[in-house]
Coordinates of C-alpha atoms in Angstrom, one line a residue:
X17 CA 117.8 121.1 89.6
X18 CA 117.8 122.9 93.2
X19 CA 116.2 126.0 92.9
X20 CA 114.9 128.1 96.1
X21 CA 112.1 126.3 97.2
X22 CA 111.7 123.6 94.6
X23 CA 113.7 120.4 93.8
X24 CA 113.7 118.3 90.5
X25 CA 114.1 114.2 90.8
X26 CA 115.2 112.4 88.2
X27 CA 115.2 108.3 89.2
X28 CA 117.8 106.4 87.3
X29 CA 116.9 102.2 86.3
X30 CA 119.5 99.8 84.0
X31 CA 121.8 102.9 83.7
X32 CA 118.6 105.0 81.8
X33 CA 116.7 108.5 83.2
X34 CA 113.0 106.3 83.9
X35 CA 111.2 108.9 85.8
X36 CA 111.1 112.4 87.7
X37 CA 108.8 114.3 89.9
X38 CA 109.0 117.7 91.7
X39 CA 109.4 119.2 95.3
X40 CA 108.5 122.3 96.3
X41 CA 108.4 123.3 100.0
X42 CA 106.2 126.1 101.4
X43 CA 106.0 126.8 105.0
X44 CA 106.4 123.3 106.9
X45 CA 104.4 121.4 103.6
X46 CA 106.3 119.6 101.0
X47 CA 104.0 118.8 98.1
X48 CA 105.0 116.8 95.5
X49 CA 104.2 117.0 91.8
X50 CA 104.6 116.8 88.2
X51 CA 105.7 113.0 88.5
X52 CA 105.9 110.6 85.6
X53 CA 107.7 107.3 85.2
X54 CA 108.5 106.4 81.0
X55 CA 106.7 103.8 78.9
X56 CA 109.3 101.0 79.4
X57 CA 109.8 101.6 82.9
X58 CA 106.2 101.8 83.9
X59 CA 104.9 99.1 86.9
X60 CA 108.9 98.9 88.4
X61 CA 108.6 101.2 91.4
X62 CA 110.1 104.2 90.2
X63 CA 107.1 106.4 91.6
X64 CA 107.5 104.2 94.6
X65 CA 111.0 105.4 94.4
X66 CA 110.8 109.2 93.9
X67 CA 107.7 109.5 96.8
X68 CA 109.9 107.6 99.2
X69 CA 113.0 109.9 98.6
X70 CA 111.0 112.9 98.1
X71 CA 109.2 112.1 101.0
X72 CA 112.5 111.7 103.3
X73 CA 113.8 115.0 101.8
X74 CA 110.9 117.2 102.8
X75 CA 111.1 115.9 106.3
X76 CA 114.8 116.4 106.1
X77 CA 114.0 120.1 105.4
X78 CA 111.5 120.3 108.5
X79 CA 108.0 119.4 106.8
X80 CA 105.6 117.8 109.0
X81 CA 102.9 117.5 105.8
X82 CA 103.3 116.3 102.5
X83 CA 101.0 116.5 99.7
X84 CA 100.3 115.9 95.9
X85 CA 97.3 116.3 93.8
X86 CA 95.9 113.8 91.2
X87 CA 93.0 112.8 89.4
X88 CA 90.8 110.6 91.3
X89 CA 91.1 106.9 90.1
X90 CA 94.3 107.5 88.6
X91 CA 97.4 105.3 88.9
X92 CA 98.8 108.3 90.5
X93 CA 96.0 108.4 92.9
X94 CA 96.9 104.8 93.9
X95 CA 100.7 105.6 94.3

């Protein structure tokens, strides 16, 4: 999904959807959210993955600054 300011990822491992995550852009920021990775997948660098292209894709667009919020401690929080 590519919708005005927001882009939908969804990674692709052993020919099977493992994970997505979200990009929306506002103003020269690209935060990054609503990320998971499914059971079986989990711990083979599909988050890794989706940060690294979203990452690329907001700077692509012109972001400077990227950013994500998650709960302190989290797995998320380590990715």
């Amino acid at each position: 999904f590519h919708g005005r300011n927001g882009v939908s990822y969804l990674a692709w491992l052993d020919g099977q959807p493992a994970g997505g995550g979200a990009m929306f852009l506002h103003n020269g920021v690209g935060e990054l959210g609503g990320a998971s990775t499914r059971m079986q997948f989990r711990r083979r660098g599909v988050q890794t993955a989706l940060l690294q292209r979203r990452m690329a894709d907001a700077h692509a667009a012109g972001c400077d600054t990227a950013m994500v919020i998650t709960s302190p401690g989290s797995n998320s929080q380590r990715n």
